[in-house]
PDB file of C-alpha atoms in Angstrom:
ATOM      1  CA  UNK A1153       0.000   0.000   0.000  1.00  0.00           C
ATOM      2  CA  UNK A1154       2.852   2.385   0.842  1.00  0.00           C
ATOM      3  CA  UNK A1155       4.631   1.635  -2.436  1.00  0.00           C
ATOM      4  CA  UNK A1156       1.407   2.208  -4.385  1.00  0.00           C
ATOM      5  CA  UNK A1157       0.902   5.523  -2.595  1.00  0.00           C
ATOM      6  CA  UNK A1158       4.480   6.625  -3.395  1.00  0.00           C
ATOM      7  CA  UNK A1159       4.076   5.650  -7.064  1.00  0.00           C
ATOM      8  CA  UNK A1160       0.870   7.676  -7.326  1.00  0.00           C
ATOM      9  CA  UNK A1161       2.585  10.643  -5.617  1.00  0.00           C
ATOM     10  CA  UNK A1162       5.403  10.414  -8.180  1.00  0.00           C
ATOM     11  CA  UNK A1163       2.871  10.521 -11.016  1.00  0.00           C
ATOM     12  CA  UNK A1164       1.163  13.468  -9.347  1.00  0.00           C
ATOM     13  CA  UNK A1165       4.427  15.434  -9.167  1.00  0.00           C
ATOM     14  CA  UNK A1166       5.729  14.285 -12.555  1.00  0.00           C
ATOM     15  CA  UNK A1167       5.413  16.265 -15.765  1.00  0.00           C
ATOM     16  CA  UNK A1168       5.654  13.291 -18.167  1.00  0.00           C
ATOM     17  CA  UNK A1169       1.967  12.683 -18.741  1.00  0.00           C
ATOM     18  CA  UNK A1170       1.172   9.011 -19.285  1.00  0.00           C
ATOM     19  CA  UNK A1171       2.659   6.633 -16.735  1.00  0.00           C
ATOM     20  CA  UNK A1172       1.777   2.990 -16.044  1.00  0.00           C
ATOM     21  CA  UNK A1173       1.875   1.640 -12.516  1.00  0.00           C
ATOM     22  CA  UNK A1174       1.961  -2.150 -12.211  1.00  0.00           C
ATOM     23  CA  UNK A1175       0.962  -3.831  -8.973  1.00  0.00           C
ATOM     24  CA  UNK A1176       0.314  -7.432  -8.045  1.00  0.00           C
ATOM     25  CA  UNK A1177      -1.396  -6.449  -4.792  1.00  0.00           C
ATOM     26  CA  UNK A1178      -5.082  -6.670  -5.584  1.00  0.00           C
ATOM     27  CA  UNK A1179      -6.042  -5.920  -1.982  1.00  0.00           C
ATOM     28  CA  UNK A1180      -4.095  -2.631  -2.001  1.00  0.00           C
ATOM     29  CA  UNK A1181      -5.741  -1.585  -5.255  1.00  0.00           C
ATOM     30  CA  UNK A1182      -9.218  -2.438  -3.992  1.00  0.00           C
ATOM     31  CA  UNK A1183      -8.670  -0.713  -0.631  1.00  0.00           C
ATOM     32  CA  UNK A1184      -7.277   2.420  -2.257  1.00  0.00           C
ATOM     33  CA  UNK A1185     -10.300   2.793  -4.552  1.00  0.00           C
ATOM     34  CA  UNK A1186     -13.112   1.715  -2.242  1.00  0.00           C
ATOM     35  CA  UNK A1187     -15.110   4.586  -0.740  1.00  0.00           C
ATOM     36  CA  UNK A1188     -15.948   2.409   2.288  1.00  0.00           C
ATOM     37  CA  UNK A1189     -12.440   1.778   3.581  1.00  0.00           C
ATOM     38  CA  UNK A1190     -11.053   2.766   6.955  1.00  0.00           C
ATOM     39  CA  UNK A1191      -7.381   2.118   6.261  1.00  0.00           C
ATOM     40  CA  UNK A1192      -5.404   5.293   7.100  1.00  0.00           C
ATOM     41  CA  UNK A1193      -3.202   5.056   3.992  1.00  0.00           C
ATOM     42  CA  UNK A1194      -6.167   4.575   1.668  1.00  0.00           C
ATOM     43  CA  UNK A1195      -7.529   8.104   2.025  1.00  0.00           C
ATOM     44  CA  UNK A1196      -4.457  10.021   0.767  1.00  0.00           C
ATOM     45  CA  UNK A1197      -3.925   7.417  -1.959  1.00  0.00           C
ATOM     46  CA  UNK A1198      -7.536   7.710  -3.143  1.00  0.00           C
ATOM     47  CA  UNK A1199      -7.315  11.522  -3.016  1.00  0.00           C
ATOM     48  CA  UNK A1200      -4.167  11.451  -5.185  1.00  0.00           C
ATOM     49  CA  UNK A1201      -5.808   9.075  -7.675  1.00  0.00           C
ATOM     50  CA  UNK A1202      -8.812  11.348  -8.073  1.00  0.00           C
ATOM     51  CA  UNK A1203      -6.624  14.467  -8.339  1.00  0.00           C
ATOM     52  CA  UNK A1204      -4.668  12.792 -11.143  1.00  0.00           C
ATOM     53  CA  UNK A1205      -7.940  11.878 -12.860  1.00  0.00           C
ATOM     54  CA  UNK A1206      -9.164  15.466 -12.523  1.00  0.00           C
ATOM     55  CA  UNK A1207      -5.921  16.789 -14.039  1.00  0.00           C
ATOM     56  CA  UNK A1208      -6.187  14.348 -16.932  1.00  0.00           C
ATOM     57  CA  UNK A1209      -3.074  12.434 -15.860  1.00  0.00           C
ATOM     58  CA  UNK A1210      -4.910   9.218 -15.084  1.00  0.00           C
ATOM     59  CA  UNK A1211      -7.996   7.273 -15.903  1.00  0.00           C
ATOM     60  CA  UNK A1212      -9.139   4.922 -13.206  1.00  0.00           C
ATOM     61  CA  UNK A1213     -12.428   3.085 -13.408  1.00  0.00           C
ATOM     62  CA  UNK A1214     -12.640   0.193 -10.988  1.00  0.00           C
ATOM     63  CA  UNK A1215     -14.762  -2.169 -13.081  1.00  0.00           C
ATOM     64  CA  UNK A1216     -12.650  -2.133 -16.275  1.00  0.00           C
ATOM     65  CA  UNK A1217      -9.531  -2.220 -14.146  1.00  0.00           C
ATOM     66  CA  UNK A1218     -10.559  -5.336 -12.244  1.00  0.00           C
ATOM     67  CA  UNK A1219     -11.461  -7.078 -15.511  1.00  0.00           C
ATOM     68  CA  UNK A1220      -7.919  -6.474 -16.720  1.00  0.00           C
ATOM     69  CA  UNK A1221      -6.338  -7.327 -13.370  1.00  0.00           C
ATOM     70  CA  UNK A1222      -5.621 -10.943 -14.234  1.00  0.00           C
ATOM     71  CA  UNK A1223      -3.667  -9.958 -17.357  1.00  0.00           C
ATOM     72  CA  UNK A1224      -1.818  -7.214 -15.466  1.00  0.00           C
ATOM     73  CA  UNK A1225      -0.964  -9.710 -12.752  1.00  0.00           C
ATOM     74  CA  UNK A1226       0.493 -12.075 -15.357  1.00  0.00           C
ATOM     75  CA  UNK A1227       2.490  -9.258 -16.946  1.00  0.00           C
ATOM     76  CA  UNK A1228       3.835  -8.199 -13.546  1.00  0.00           C
ATOM     77  CA  UNK A1229       4.776 -11.777 -12.683  1.00  0.00           C
ATOM     78  CA  UNK A1230       6.550 -12.182 -16.017  1.00  0.00           C
ATOM     79  CA  UNK A1231       8.448  -8.897 -15.745  1.00  0.00           C
ATOM     80  CA  UNK A1232       9.607  -9.719 -12.224  1.00  0.00           C
ATOM     81  CA  UNK A1233      10.422 -13.379 -12.968  1.00  0.00           C
ATOM     82  CA  UNK A1234       7.847 -14.696 -10.488  1.00  0.00           C
ATOM     83  CA  UNK A1235       6.419 -17.224 -12.938  1.00  0.00           C
ATOM     84  CA  UNK A1236       5.860 -20.917 -12.309  1.00  0.00           C
ATOM     85  CA  UNK A1237       8.919 -22.006 -14.287  1.00  0.00           C
ATOM     86  CA  UNK A1238      11.400 -24.529 -12.876  1.00  0.00           C
ATOM     87  CA  UNK A1239      13.963 -21.757 -12.270  1.00  0.00           C
ATOM     88  CA  UNK A1240      11.589 -19.967  -9.882  1.00  0.00           C
ATOM     89  CA  UNK A1241      10.013 -23.061  -8.298  1.00  0.00           C
ATOM     90  CA  UNK A1242      13.426 -24.616  -7.618  1.00  0.00           C
ATOM     91  CA  UNK A1243      14.276 -21.679  -5.337  1.00  0.00           C
ATOM     92  CA  UNK A1244      11.463 -22.766  -3.016  1.00  0.00           C
ATOM     93  CA  UNK A1245      12.204 -26.494  -3.297  1.00  0.00           C
ATOM     94  CA  UNK A1246       9.003 -27.051  -5.279  1.00  0.00           C
ATOM     95  CA  UNK A1247      10.919 -28.473  -8.262  1.00  0.00           C
ATOM     96  CA  UNK A1248      13.811 -30.912  -8.262  1.00  0.00           C
ATOM     97  CA  UNK A1249      15.759 -29.005 -10.893  1.00  0.00           C
ATOM     98  CA  UNK A1250      15.801 -25.490 -12.394  1.00  0.00           C
ATOM     99  CA  UNK A1251      16.837 -26.814 -15.815  1.00  0.00           C
ATOM    100  CA  UNK A1252      14.728 -26.934 -18.961  1.00  0.00           C
ATOM    101  CA  UNK A1253      13.657 -30.202 -20.579  1.00  0.00           C
ATOM    102  CA  UNK A1254      14.719 -28.931 -24.011  1.00  0.00           C
ATOM    103  CA  UNK A1255      18.302 -28.257 -22.899  1.00  0.00           C
ATOM    104  CA  UNK A1256      19.548 -29.669 -19.577  1.00  0.00           C
ATOM    105  CA  UNK A1257      22.345 -27.074 -19.545  1.00  0.00           C
ATOM    106  CA  UNK A1258      19.900 -24.112 -19.530  1.00  0.00           C
ATOM    107  CA  UNK A1259      17.752 -22.984 -16.632  1.00  0.00           C
ATOM    108  CA  UNK A1260      14.108 -22.556 -17.605  1.00  0.00           C
ATOM    109  CA  UNK A1261      13.431 -18.938 -16.729  1.00  0.00           C
ATOM    110  CA  UNK A1262      11.487 -16.179 -18.490  1.00  0.00           C
ATOM    111  CA  UNK A1263      14.211 -15.137 -20.991  1.00  0.00           C
ATOM    112  CA  UNK A1264      14.976 -18.749 -21.933  1.00  0.00           C
ATOM    113  CA  UNK A1265      11.297 -19.601 -22.413  1.00  0.00           C
ATOM    114  CA  UNK A1266      10.493 -16.433 -24.351  1.00  0.00           C
ATOM    115  CA  UNK A1267      13.557 -16.257 -26.582  1.00  0.00           C
ATOM    116  CA  UNK A1268      15.197 -19.680 -26.837  1.00  0.00           C
ATOM    117  CA  UNK A1269      12.703 -22.539 -26.549  1.00  0.00           C
ATOM    118  CA  UNK A1270      11.864 -23.972 -29.950  1.00  0.00           C
ATOM    119  CA  UNK A1271       8.472 -25.017 -28.582  1.00  0.00           C
ATOM    120  CA  UNK A1272       7.397 -21.351 -28.681  1.00  0.00           C
ATOM    121  CA  UNK A1273       9.031 -20.380 -31.995  1.00  0.00           C
ATOM    122  CA  UNK A1274       5.715 -19.686 -33.747  1.00  0.00           C
ATOM    123  CA  UNK A1275       4.402 -17.518 -30.897  1.00  0.00           C
ATOM    124  CA  UNK A1276       7.752 -15.701 -30.766  1.00  0.00           C
ATOM    125  CA  UNK A1277       7.502 -14.835 -34.481  1.00  0.00           C
ATOM    126  CA  UNK A1278       3.944 -13.537 -34.019  1.00  0.00           C
ATOM    127  CA  UNK A1279       5.041 -11.492 -31.007  1.00  0.00           C
ATOM    128  CA  UNK A1280       7.961  -9.950 -32.917  1.00  0.00           C
ATOM    129  CA  UNK A1281       5.649  -9.057 -35.815  1.00  0.00           C
ATOM    130  CA  UNK A1282       3.215  -7.391 -33.395  1.00  0.00           C
ATOM    131  CA  UNK A1283       6.017  -5.492 -31.678  1.00  0.00           C
ATOM    132  CA  UNK A1284       7.403  -4.386 -35.037  1.00  0.00           C
ATOM    133  CA  UNK A1285       3.950  -3.226 -36.161  1.00  0.00           C
ATOM    134  CA  UNK A1286       3.449  -1.343 -32.890  1.00  0.00           C
ATOM    135  CA  UNK A1287       6.842   0.363 -33.120  1.00  0.00           C
ATOM    136  CA  UNK A1288       6.144   1.268 -36.742  1.00  0.00           C
ATOM    137  CA  UNK A1289       2.828   2.852 -35.763  1.00  0.00           C
ATOM    138  CA  UNK A1290       4.537   4.824 -32.978  1.00  0.00           C
ATOM    139  CA  UNK A1291       7.198   6.124 -35.373  1.00  0.00           C
ATOM    140  CA  UNK A1292       4.545   7.257 -37.865  1.00  0.00           C
ATOM    141  CA  UNK A1293       2.883   9.493 -35.246  1.00  0.00           C
TER     142      UNK A1293
END
């Protein structure tokens, strides 16, 4: 909750415009947007959110946000490496080995799975095409 509040404060004081804040703490997000909360940190956080909305720096609608929460949670897990791959599970003794089945010399982590595993070659090509198209559209603007 404190980290979320500090991130929102940074957006409030920043001059950049559009900023994305990723969080995997659903409870903090729900508490900070609920009008019926009694948590002392929720009130300044909610005030900052609504000030940013009023200034046009943020759009925050709870219903669309919660619908997208699962995807945001997956993105956050992937970006932080907290995905259920052998590399991560081995750290907690939930897997016997951190190594990938495709190459016993390589640990199966996010970069290996996304960029090296032949099993995902087709998806990787589609992803690169989408990224290239997105970058091209950004450059045209």
